């Protein structure tokens, strides 16, 4: 991984013994059979049984969970480059990545039209600000307008940009809120914000419109329902827009920036951090589609929010 920010990202390297064991069991891990967007109980049980016998997995999973949800945490990058080198980045590698994510929470897909993994490639004809566009993708949380957003969003790097651009950006949302004035926080807590559409989704509750950016959960635990795109794509009152703009500026001021490399697996706790991406270099149209940057997105739901 190449770091381009001033603060080091939270990296988790796998012990060699664990890597070797994961390569060995990768051929026998189950396909992820899904019902209504969630894995079947038999699939989860089979995966847990196989992964439970892997040496050093428990310790690595504990480190990962602490990095995501412990004090001061909120995101981590599992470095799976050696597994990608040994297995390629096809089905066996992807099943392993899902199995590792399942050590944190339950993998699911809210999109009936897409498989468990959602491709995020580079499409030069797309809106530049979209995840698959070539422009700056500002700080946001995924499914901001759902009453029950995913607890975690994850991005698996299959191919970095061959032109060397498009670093990931992350920012501690609660820390950014804490740097705002009381007046701005009051405005952000009002249900005055809206963004995006809500169509053909399951497992994420209902459409939340309008919504507050700050909810009434315990400090440092609730969602900061923010996407910087609402500043240019939603009609907001001047006062509410100004408060959101101040938050956007604080997110940029506190962001961590780093470049994902092949096999890096970024996992973000959406209750703590917001994510995005810097713009890609010009000239993407000259890069063959099969060589362009490719990430795979997977969403996770904690058992607690699944029950609720």
C-alpha atoms as a printed R data frame, in Angstrom:
    type eleno elety resid chain resno       x       y       z
1   ATOM     1    CA   UNK     A     1   0.000   0.000   0.000
2   ATOM     2    CA   UNK     A     2   1.207   3.482  -0.836
3   ATOM     3    CA   UNK     A     3   0.301   6.119   1.734
4   ATOM     4    CA   UNK     A     4  -0.192   9.697   0.549
5   ATOM     5    CA   UNK     A     5  -1.632  11.277   3.691
6   ATOM     6    CA   UNK     A     6  -0.066  12.476   6.902
7   ATOM     7    CA   UNK     A     7  -1.545   9.770   9.134
8   ATOM     8    CA   UNK     A     8  -0.756   6.081   8.661
9   ATOM     9    CA   UNK     A     9  -3.735   3.875   7.788
10  ATOM    10    CA   UNK     A    10  -4.622   0.959  10.061
11  ATOM    11    CA   UNK     A    11  -3.022  -2.041   8.354
12  ATOM    12    CA   UNK     A    12  -3.415  -5.679   9.363
13  ATOM    13    CA   UNK     A    13  -0.940  -8.133   7.858
14  ATOM    14    CA   UNK     A    14  -1.759 -11.828   8.048
15  ATOM    15    CA   UNK     A    15   0.795 -14.164   9.641
16  ATOM    16    CA   UNK     A    16   2.433 -16.464   7.113
17  ATOM    17    CA   UNK     A    17   1.007 -19.550   8.820
18  ATOM    18    CA   UNK     A    18  -2.503 -18.097   8.524
19  ATOM    19    CA   UNK     A    19  -2.010 -17.244   4.862
20  ATOM    20    CA   UNK     A    20  -0.881 -20.787   4.095
21  ATOM    21    CA   UNK     A    21  -3.865 -22.286   5.919
22  ATOM    22    CA   UNK     A    22  -6.307 -19.961   4.125
23  ATOM    23    CA   UNK     A    23  -4.878 -20.913   0.735
24  ATOM    24    CA   UNK     A    24  -5.326 -24.558   1.647
25  ATOM    25    CA   UNK     A    25  -8.997 -24.275   2.635
26  ATOM    26    CA   UNK     A    26  -9.939 -21.824  -0.120
27  ATOM    27    CA   UNK     A    27 -10.952 -24.634  -2.474
28  ATOM    28    CA   UNK     A    28 -13.465 -26.064   0.015
29  ATOM    29    CA   UNK     A    29 -15.159 -22.923   1.311
30  ATOM    30    CA   UNK     A    30 -18.838 -22.800   0.319
31  ATOM    31    CA   UNK     A    31 -20.353 -20.618  -2.321
32  ATOM    32    CA   UNK     A    32 -22.450 -17.953  -0.630
33  ATOM    33    CA   UNK     A    33 -26.028 -19.110  -1.134
34  ATOM    34    CA   UNK     A    34 -28.331 -16.148  -0.487
35  ATOM    35    CA   UNK     A    35 -32.000 -15.729   0.384
36  ATOM    36    CA   UNK     A    36 -33.484 -12.214   0.278
37  ATOM    37    CA   UNK     A    37 -29.997 -10.731   0.263
38  ATOM    38    CA   UNK     A    38 -28.620 -12.651   3.250
39  ATOM    39    CA   UNK     A    39 -26.614 -15.892   3.420
40  ATOM    40    CA   UNK     A    40 -28.473 -19.032   4.378
41  ATOM    41    CA   UNK     A    41 -27.920 -20.418   7.875
42  ATOM    42    CA   UNK     A    42 -26.318 -23.541   6.432
43  ATOM    43    CA   UNK     A    43 -23.830 -21.470   4.437
44  ATOM    44    CA   UNK     A    44 -22.871 -19.435   7.510
45  ATOM    45    CA   UNK     A    45 -22.544 -22.569   9.633
46  ATOM    46    CA   UNK     A    46 -20.355 -24.333   7.053
47  ATOM    47    CA   UNK     A    47 -18.118 -21.283   6.705
48  ATOM    48    CA   UNK     A    48 -17.792 -20.837  10.471
49  ATOM    49    CA   UNK     A    49 -16.932 -24.498  10.937
50  ATOM    50    CA   UNK     A    50 -14.150 -24.408   8.347
51  ATOM    51    CA   UNK     A    51 -12.735 -21.041   9.388
52  ATOM    52    CA   UNK     A    52 -12.855 -22.005  13.065
53  ATOM    53    CA   UNK     A    53 -10.173 -24.624  12.506
54  ATOM    54    CA   UNK     A    54  -7.716 -22.215  10.847
55  ATOM    55    CA   UNK     A    55  -4.653 -21.465  13.031
56  ATOM    56    CA   UNK     A    56  -4.165 -17.845  14.171
57  ATOM    57    CA   UNK     A    57  -7.489 -16.743  12.688
58  ATOM    58    CA   UNK     A    58  -8.998 -15.994  16.092
59  ATOM    59    CA   UNK     A    59  -6.190 -13.618  17.022
60  ATOM    60    CA   UNK     A    60  -6.284 -11.842  13.663
61  ATOM    61    CA   UNK     A    61 -10.071 -11.512  13.784
62  ATOM    62    CA   UNK     A    62  -9.850  -9.989  17.268
63  ATOM    63    CA   UNK     A    63  -7.305  -7.443  16.025
64  ATOM    64    CA   UNK     A    64  -9.583  -6.604  13.111
65  ATOM    65    CA   UNK     A    65 -12.664  -6.172  15.288
66  ATOM    66    CA   UNK     A    66 -10.738  -3.959  17.703
67  ATOM    67    CA   UNK     A    67  -9.474  -1.790  14.836
68  ATOM    68    CA   UNK     A    68 -13.040  -1.376  13.594
69  ATOM    69    CA   UNK     A    69 -14.961  -0.932  16.828
70  ATOM    70    CA   UNK     A    70 -12.476  -0.426  19.659
71  ATOM    71    CA   UNK     A    71 -11.656   2.922  21.218
72  ATOM    72    CA   UNK     A    72 -10.373   5.312  18.568
73  ATOM    73    CA   UNK     A    73 -10.985   2.815  15.766
74  ATOM    74    CA   UNK     A    74 -13.277   2.794  12.799
75  ATOM    75    CA   UNK     A    75 -11.579   1.233   9.784
76  ATOM    76    CA   UNK     A    76  -8.837  -1.195   8.812
77  ATOM    77    CA   UNK     A    77  -7.113  -2.604   5.751
78  ATOM    78    CA   UNK     A    78  -6.566  -6.348   5.642
79  ATOM    79    CA   UNK     A    79  -3.541  -6.948   3.469
80  ATOM    80    CA   UNK     A    80  -4.445  -9.942   1.330
81  ATOM    81    CA   UNK     A    81  -1.931  -9.346  -1.443
82  ATOM    82    CA   UNK     A    82  -0.094 -12.619  -0.807
83  ATOM    83    CA   UNK     A    83  -3.383 -14.523  -1.063
84  ATOM    84    CA   UNK     A    84  -4.156 -12.742  -4.339
85  ATOM    85    CA   UNK     A    85  -0.697 -13.682  -5.592
86  ATOM    86    CA   UNK     A    86  -1.176 -17.329  -4.651
87  ATOM    87    CA   UNK     A    87  -4.785 -17.744  -5.819
88  ATOM    88    CA   UNK     A    88  -5.389 -14.996  -8.342
89  ATOM    89    CA   UNK     A    89  -8.370 -12.731  -7.727
90  ATOM    90    CA   UNK     A    90 -11.126 -15.084  -8.877
91  ATOM    91    CA   UNK     A    91 -13.717 -17.105  -6.971
92  ATOM    92    CA   UNK     A    92 -11.402 -18.802  -4.442
93  ATOM    93    CA   UNK     A    93  -9.853 -15.489  -3.399
94  ATOM    94    CA   UNK     A    94 -13.236 -13.781  -3.187
95  ATOM    95    CA   UNK     A    95 -14.752 -16.576  -1.092
96  ATOM    96    CA   UNK     A    96 -11.867 -16.136   1.340
97  ATOM    97    CA   UNK     A    97 -12.463 -12.398   1.510
98  ATOM    98    CA   UNK     A    98 -16.151 -12.958   2.304
99  ATOM    99    CA   UNK     A    99 -15.245 -15.526   4.962
100 ATOM   100    CA   UNK     A   100 -12.854 -13.049   6.602
101 ATOM   101    CA   UNK     A   101 -15.490 -10.311   6.497
102 ATOM   102    CA   UNK     A   102 -17.933 -12.718   8.156
103 ATOM   103    CA   UNK     A   103 -15.631 -12.712  11.196
104 ATOM   104    CA   UNK     A   104 -16.789  -9.106  11.695
105 ATOM   105    CA   UNK     A   105 -20.487  -9.171  10.725
106 ATOM   106    CA   UNK     A   106 -22.978 -10.813   8.353
107 ATOM   107    CA   UNK     A   107 -22.333 -10.228   4.623
108 ATOM   108    CA   UNK     A   108 -25.423  -9.161   2.697
109 ATOM   109    CA   UNK     A   109 -26.565  -7.477  -0.488
110 ATOM   110    CA   UNK     A   110 -29.447  -4.967  -0.472
111 ATOM   111    CA   UNK     A   111 -29.538  -4.985  -4.278
112 ATOM   112    CA   UNK     A   112 -31.641  -7.833  -5.729
113 ATOM   113    CA   UNK     A   113 -30.276  -7.088  -9.208
114 ATOM   114    CA   UNK     A   114 -26.629  -7.617  -8.199
115 ATOM   115    CA   UNK     A   115 -24.664 -10.518  -6.717
116 ATOM   116    CA   UNK     A   116 -23.059 -10.394  -3.284
117 ATOM   117    CA   UNK     A   117 -20.083  -8.426  -4.637
118 ATOM   118    CA   UNK     A   118 -20.786  -5.198  -6.491
119 ATOM   119    CA   UNK     A   119 -18.221  -4.181  -9.100
120 ATOM   120    CA   UNK     A   120 -16.891  -0.639  -8.851
121 ATOM   121    CA   UNK     A   121 -14.856  -0.136 -11.981
122 ATOM   122    CA   UNK     A   122 -14.011   2.948 -14.019
123 ATOM   123    CA   UNK     A   123 -16.520   4.165 -16.581
124 ATOM   124    CA   UNK     A   124 -15.411   7.304 -18.354
125 ATOM   125    CA   UNK     A   125 -18.947   8.043 -19.590
126 ATOM   126    CA   UNK     A   126 -20.398   8.046 -16.053
127 ATOM   127    CA   UNK     A   127 -21.085  11.064 -13.852
128 ATOM   128    CA   UNK     A   128 -17.530  11.899 -12.659
129 ATOM   129    CA   UNK     A   129 -18.683  12.171  -9.022
130 ATOM   130    CA   UNK     A   130 -20.129   8.652  -8.895
131 ATOM   131    CA   UNK     A   131 -18.191   5.750  -7.392
132 ATOM   132    CA   UNK     A   132 -17.423   4.396 -10.877
133 ATOM   133    CA   UNK     A   133 -16.722   7.837 -12.361
134 ATOM   134    CA   UNK     A   134 -13.322   9.406 -12.865
135 ATOM   135    CA   UNK     A   135 -13.785  12.487 -10.654
136 ATOM   136    CA   UNK     A   136 -13.549  13.252  -6.958
137 ATOM   137    CA   UNK     A   137 -15.897  11.060  -4.911
138 ATOM   138    CA   UNK     A   138 -16.447  13.147  -1.774
139 ATOM   139    CA   UNK     A   139 -16.886  11.814   1.772
140 ATOM   140    CA   UNK     A   140 -20.090   9.864   2.242
141 ATOM   141    CA   UNK     A   141 -21.756   6.907   3.888
142 ATOM   142    CA   UNK     A   142 -23.382   4.217   1.798
143 ATOM   143    CA   UNK     A   143 -27.203   4.132   1.678
144 ATOM   144    CA   UNK     A   144 -27.423   7.381   3.615
145 ATOM   145    CA   UNK     A   145 -31.187   7.594   3.019
146 ATOM   146    CA   UNK     A   146 -32.086   4.173   4.471
147 ATOM   147    CA   UNK     A   147 -33.537   3.844   7.956
148 ATOM   148    CA   UNK     A   148 -31.161   0.910   8.615
149 ATOM   149    CA   UNK     A   149 -27.944   1.552   6.660
150 ATOM   150    CA   UNK     A   150 -25.217  -1.102   6.439
151 ATOM   151    CA   UNK     A   151 -23.084  -1.140   9.581
152 ATOM   152    CA   UNK     A   152 -19.933  -1.741   7.562
153 ATOM   153    CA   UNK     A   153 -18.952  -1.110   3.971
154 ATOM   154    CA   UNK     A   154 -15.976  -2.961   2.488
155 ATOM   155    CA   UNK     A   155 -13.892  -2.514  -0.663
156 ATOM   156    CA   UNK     A   156 -11.630  -5.233  -2.048
157 ATOM   157    CA   UNK     A   157  -8.978  -4.000  -4.463
158 ATOM   158    CA   UNK     A   158  -8.708  -6.298  -7.475
159 ATOM   159    CA   UNK     A   159  -6.734  -3.825  -9.615
160 ATOM   160    CA   UNK     A   160  -5.324  -0.445  -8.610
161 ATOM   161    CA   UNK     A   161  -5.344   2.327 -11.170
162 ATOM   162    CA   UNK     A   162  -2.452   1.664 -13.612
163 ATOM   163    CA   UNK     A   163  -1.957   5.428 -13.833
164 ATOM   164    CA   UNK     A   164  -1.304   5.537 -10.085
165 ATOM   165    CA   UNK     A   165  -4.247   7.705  -9.030
166 ATOM   166    CA   UNK     A   166  -7.495   7.500  -7.073
167 ATOM   167    CA   UNK     A   167  -6.331   7.148  -3.454
168 ATOM   168    CA   UNK     A   168  -8.985   6.338  -0.864
169 ATOM   169    CA   UNK     A   169  -9.985   8.988   1.659
170 ATOM   170    CA   UNK     A   170 -11.465   8.360   5.096
171 ATOM   171    CA   UNK     A   171 -12.429  10.697   7.901
172 ATOM   172    CA   UNK     A   172 -13.599  10.281  11.485
173 ATOM   173    CA   UNK     A   173 -17.144  11.643  11.276
174 ATOM   174    CA   UNK     A   174 -17.665  12.146  15.011
175 ATOM   175    CA   UNK     A   175 -14.341  13.933  15.407
176 ATOM   176    CA   UNK     A   176 -15.328  16.268  12.575
177 ATOM   177    CA   UNK     A   177 -18.707  16.947  14.196
178 ATOM   178    CA   UNK     A   178 -16.951  17.676  17.478
179 ATOM   179    CA   UNK     A   179 -15.027  20.532  15.861
180 ATOM   180    CA   UNK     A   180 -18.229  22.312  14.809
181 ATOM   181    CA   UNK     A   181 -20.069  25.006  16.703
182 ATOM   182    CA   UNK     A   182 -23.074  24.128  18.845
183 ATOM   183    CA   UNK     A   183 -25.270  26.101  16.448
184 ATOM   184    CA   UNK     A   184 -24.146  23.966  13.510
185 ATOM   185    CA   UNK     A   185 -24.673  20.732  15.438
186 ATOM   186    CA   UNK     A   186 -28.230  21.768  16.290
187 ATOM   187    CA   UNK     A   187 -28.952  22.357  12.596
188 ATOM   188    CA   UNK     A   188 -27.402  19.022  11.611
189 ATOM   189    CA   UNK     A   189 -29.638  17.220  14.106
190 ATOM   190    CA   UNK     A   190 -32.796  18.521  12.426
191 ATOM   191    CA   UNK     A   191 -34.573  16.288   9.839
192 ATOM   192    CA   UNK     A   192 -33.936  18.683   6.984
193 ATOM   193    CA   UNK     A   193 -31.670  16.689   4.665
194 ATOM   194    CA   UNK     A   194 -32.348  14.402   1.745
195 ATOM   195    CA   UNK     A   195 -30.343  12.757  -1.002
196 ATOM   196    CA   UNK     A   196 -30.703  10.077  -3.640
197 ATOM   197    CA   UNK     A   197 -33.395   7.615  -4.642
198 ATOM   198    CA   UNK     A   198 -34.691   4.505  -2.885
199 ATOM   199    CA   UNK     A   199 -35.829   1.716  -5.153
200 ATOM   200    CA   UNK     A   200 -35.858  -2.095  -5.142
201 ATOM   201    CA   UNK     A   201 -33.830  -2.546  -1.954
202 ATOM   202    CA   UNK     A   202 -34.112  -5.010   0.894
203 ATOM   203    CA   UNK     A   203 -32.428  -5.461   4.268
204 ATOM   204    CA   UNK     A   204 -31.950  -1.721   4.873
205 ATOM   205    CA   UNK     A   205 -35.332  -0.695   6.250
206 ATOM   206    CA   UNK     A   206 -37.353   2.025   4.577
207 ATOM   207    CA   UNK     A   207 -36.585   5.297   2.858
208 ATOM   208    CA   UNK     A   208 -35.583   8.010   5.320
209 ATOM   209    CA   UNK     A   209 -36.628  11.378   3.910
210 ATOM   210    CA   UNK     A   210 -35.964  13.926   5.192
211 ATOM   211    CA   UNK     A   211 -33.326  12.774   7.648
212 ATOM   212    CA   UNK     A   212 -31.064  14.393  10.244
213 ATOM   213    CA   UNK     A   213 -27.326  14.175   9.676
214 ATOM   214    CA   UNK     A   214 -26.848  13.610  13.410
215 ATOM   215    CA   UNK     A   215 -29.071  11.049  15.100
216 ATOM   216    CA   UNK     A   216 -29.881  10.764  18.796
217 ATOM   217    CA   UNK     A   217 -27.734   7.710  19.550
218 ATOM   218    CA   UNK     A   218 -25.013   7.700  22.171
219 ATOM   219    CA   UNK     A   219 -22.009   9.900  21.298
220 ATOM   220    CA   UNK     A   220 -19.495   8.272  18.925
221 ATOM   221    CA   UNK     A   221 -21.899   5.418  18.222
222 ATOM   222    CA   UNK     A   222 -24.639   6.732  15.950
223 ATOM   223    CA   UNK     A   223 -24.528   7.244  12.208
224 ATOM   224    CA   UNK     A   224 -23.456  10.593  10.840
225 ATOM   225    CA   UNK     A   225 -25.776  10.503   7.834
226 ATOM   226    CA   UNK     A   226 -23.738  12.550   5.456
227 ATOM   227    CA   UNK     A   227 -22.839  12.682   1.813
228 ATOM   228    CA   UNK     A   228 -21.120  15.763   0.437
229 ATOM   229    CA   UNK     A   229 -23.075  15.253  -2.796
230 ATOM   230    CA   UNK     A   230 -26.208  16.572  -1.096
231 ATOM   231    CA   UNK     A   231 -24.607  20.032  -1.126
232 ATOM   232    CA   UNK     A   232 -24.951  20.269  -4.900
233 ATOM   233    CA   UNK     A   233 -27.751  17.800  -5.615
234 ATOM   234    CA   UNK     A   234 -30.349  18.578  -2.952
235 ATOM   235    CA   UNK     A   235 -32.398  21.648  -2.182
236 ATOM   236    CA   UNK     A   236 -31.462  22.754   1.336
237 ATOM   237    CA   UNK     A   237 -32.177  25.917   3.286
238 ATOM   238    CA   UNK     A   238 -29.190  28.271   3.442
239 ATOM   239    CA   UNK     A   239 -28.652  27.592   7.156
240 ATOM   240    CA   UNK     A   240 -28.787  23.800   6.814
241 ATOM   241    CA   UNK     A   241 -26.594  23.864   3.720
242 ATOM   242    CA   UNK     A   242 -24.026  26.030   5.504
243 ATOM   243    CA   UNK     A   243 -23.886  23.652   8.484
244 ATOM   244    CA   UNK     A   244 -23.409  20.671   6.151
245 ATOM   245    CA   UNK     A   245 -20.734  22.569   4.228
246 ATOM   246    CA   UNK     A   246 -18.838  23.211   7.447
247 ATOM   247    CA   UNK     A   247 -18.976  19.501   8.223
248 ATOM   248    CA   UNK     A   248 -17.658  18.688   4.742
249 ATOM   249    CA   UNK     A   249 -14.713  21.025   5.323
250 ATOM   250    CA   UNK     A   250 -13.910  19.430   8.684
251 ATOM   251    CA   UNK     A   251 -14.054  15.964   7.139
252 ATOM   252    CA   UNK     A   252 -11.459  17.002   4.567
253 ATOM   253    CA   UNK     A   253  -9.323  18.638   7.256
254 ATOM   254    CA   UNK     A   254  -9.201  15.425   9.281
255 ATOM   255    CA   UNK     A   255  -8.991  12.887   6.479
256 ATOM   256    CA   UNK     A   256  -6.561  10.029   6.019
257 ATOM   257    CA   UNK     A   257  -5.456   9.368   2.424
258 ATOM   258    CA   UNK     A   258  -3.856   6.181   1.111
259 ATOM   259    CA   UNK     A   259  -3.617   4.089  -2.032
260 ATOM   260    CA   UNK     A   260  -5.069   0.605  -2.066
261 ATOM   261    CA   UNK     A   261  -2.959  -2.030  -3.792
262 ATOM   262    CA   UNK     A   262  -3.925  -5.389  -5.294
263 ATOM   263    CA   UNK     A   263  -5.445  -7.590  -2.607
264 ATOM   264    CA   UNK     A   264  -5.946  -4.835  -0.020
265 ATOM   265    CA   UNK     A   265  -9.311  -5.169   1.696
266 ATOM   266    CA   UNK     A   266 -10.657  -1.958   3.230
267 ATOM   267    CA   UNK     A   267 -13.367  -2.363   5.890
268 ATOM   268    CA   UNK     A   268 -15.096   0.772   7.218
269 ATOM   269    CA   UNK     A   269 -17.340   1.060  10.272
270 ATOM   270    CA   UNK     A   270 -20.046   3.395   8.964
271 ATOM   271    CA   UNK     A   271 -21.012   4.441  12.492
272 ATOM   272    CA   UNK     A   272 -17.610   6.071  12.860
273 ATOM   273    CA   UNK     A   273 -15.951   6.868   9.535
274 ATOM   274    CA   UNK     A   274 -17.019   8.216   6.164
275 ATOM   275    CA   UNK     A   275 -15.174   7.261   2.999
276 ATOM   276    CA   UNK     A   276 -14.531   8.473  -0.539
277 ATOM   277    CA   UNK     A   277 -11.861   8.699  -3.234
278 ATOM   278    CA   UNK     A   278  -9.684  11.340  -4.807
279 ATOM   279    CA   UNK     A   279 -10.046  11.917  -8.547
280 ATOM   280    CA   UNK     A   280  -8.410   9.646 -11.084
281 ATOM   281    CA   UNK     A   281  -5.786  11.000 -13.451
282 ATOM   282    CA   UNK     A   282  -6.893  12.161 -16.869
283 ATOM   283    CA   UNK     A   283  -6.340   9.697 -19.688
284 ATOM   284    CA   UNK     A   284  -8.518   6.895 -18.308
285 ATOM   285    CA   UNK     A   285 -10.188   6.515 -21.707
286 ATOM   286    CA   UNK     A   286  -6.841   5.324 -23.091
287 ATOM   287    CA   UNK     A   287  -6.614   2.511 -20.523
288 ATOM   288    CA   UNK     A   288  -8.231  -0.765 -21.714
289 ATOM   289    CA   UNK     A   289 -11.339  -1.581 -19.689
290 ATOM   290    CA   UNK     A   290  -9.799  -4.858 -18.514
291 ATOM   291    CA   UNK     A   291  -6.832  -2.950 -17.052
292 ATOM   292    CA   UNK     A   292  -8.693  -0.141 -15.306
293 ATOM   293    CA   UNK     A   293  -9.027   0.215 -11.542
294 ATOM   294    CA   UNK     A   294 -11.463  -2.330 -10.103
295 ATOM   295    CA   UNK     A   295 -12.798  -2.584  -6.567
296 ATOM   296    CA   UNK     A   296 -15.437  -4.996  -5.289
297 ATOM   297    CA   UNK     A   297 -17.884  -3.747  -2.680
298 ATOM   298    CA   UNK     A   298 -19.447  -5.914   0.010
299 ATOM   299    CA   UNK     A   299 -21.761  -4.684   2.787
300 ATOM   300    CA   UNK     A   300 -22.019  -6.072   6.315
301 ATOM   301    CA   UNK     A   301 -24.762  -6.105   8.909
302 ATOM   302    CA   UNK     A   302 -24.088  -6.666  12.635
303 ATOM   303    CA   UNK     A   303 -26.225  -9.318  14.331
304 ATOM   304    CA   UNK     A   304 -27.612  -6.639  16.691
305 ATOM   305    CA   UNK     A   305 -28.959  -4.400  13.915
306 ATOM   306    CA   UNK     A   306 -30.064  -7.478  11.970
307 ATOM   307    CA   UNK     A   307 -32.243  -8.477  14.915
308 ATOM   308    CA   UNK     A   308 -33.724  -4.991  15.203
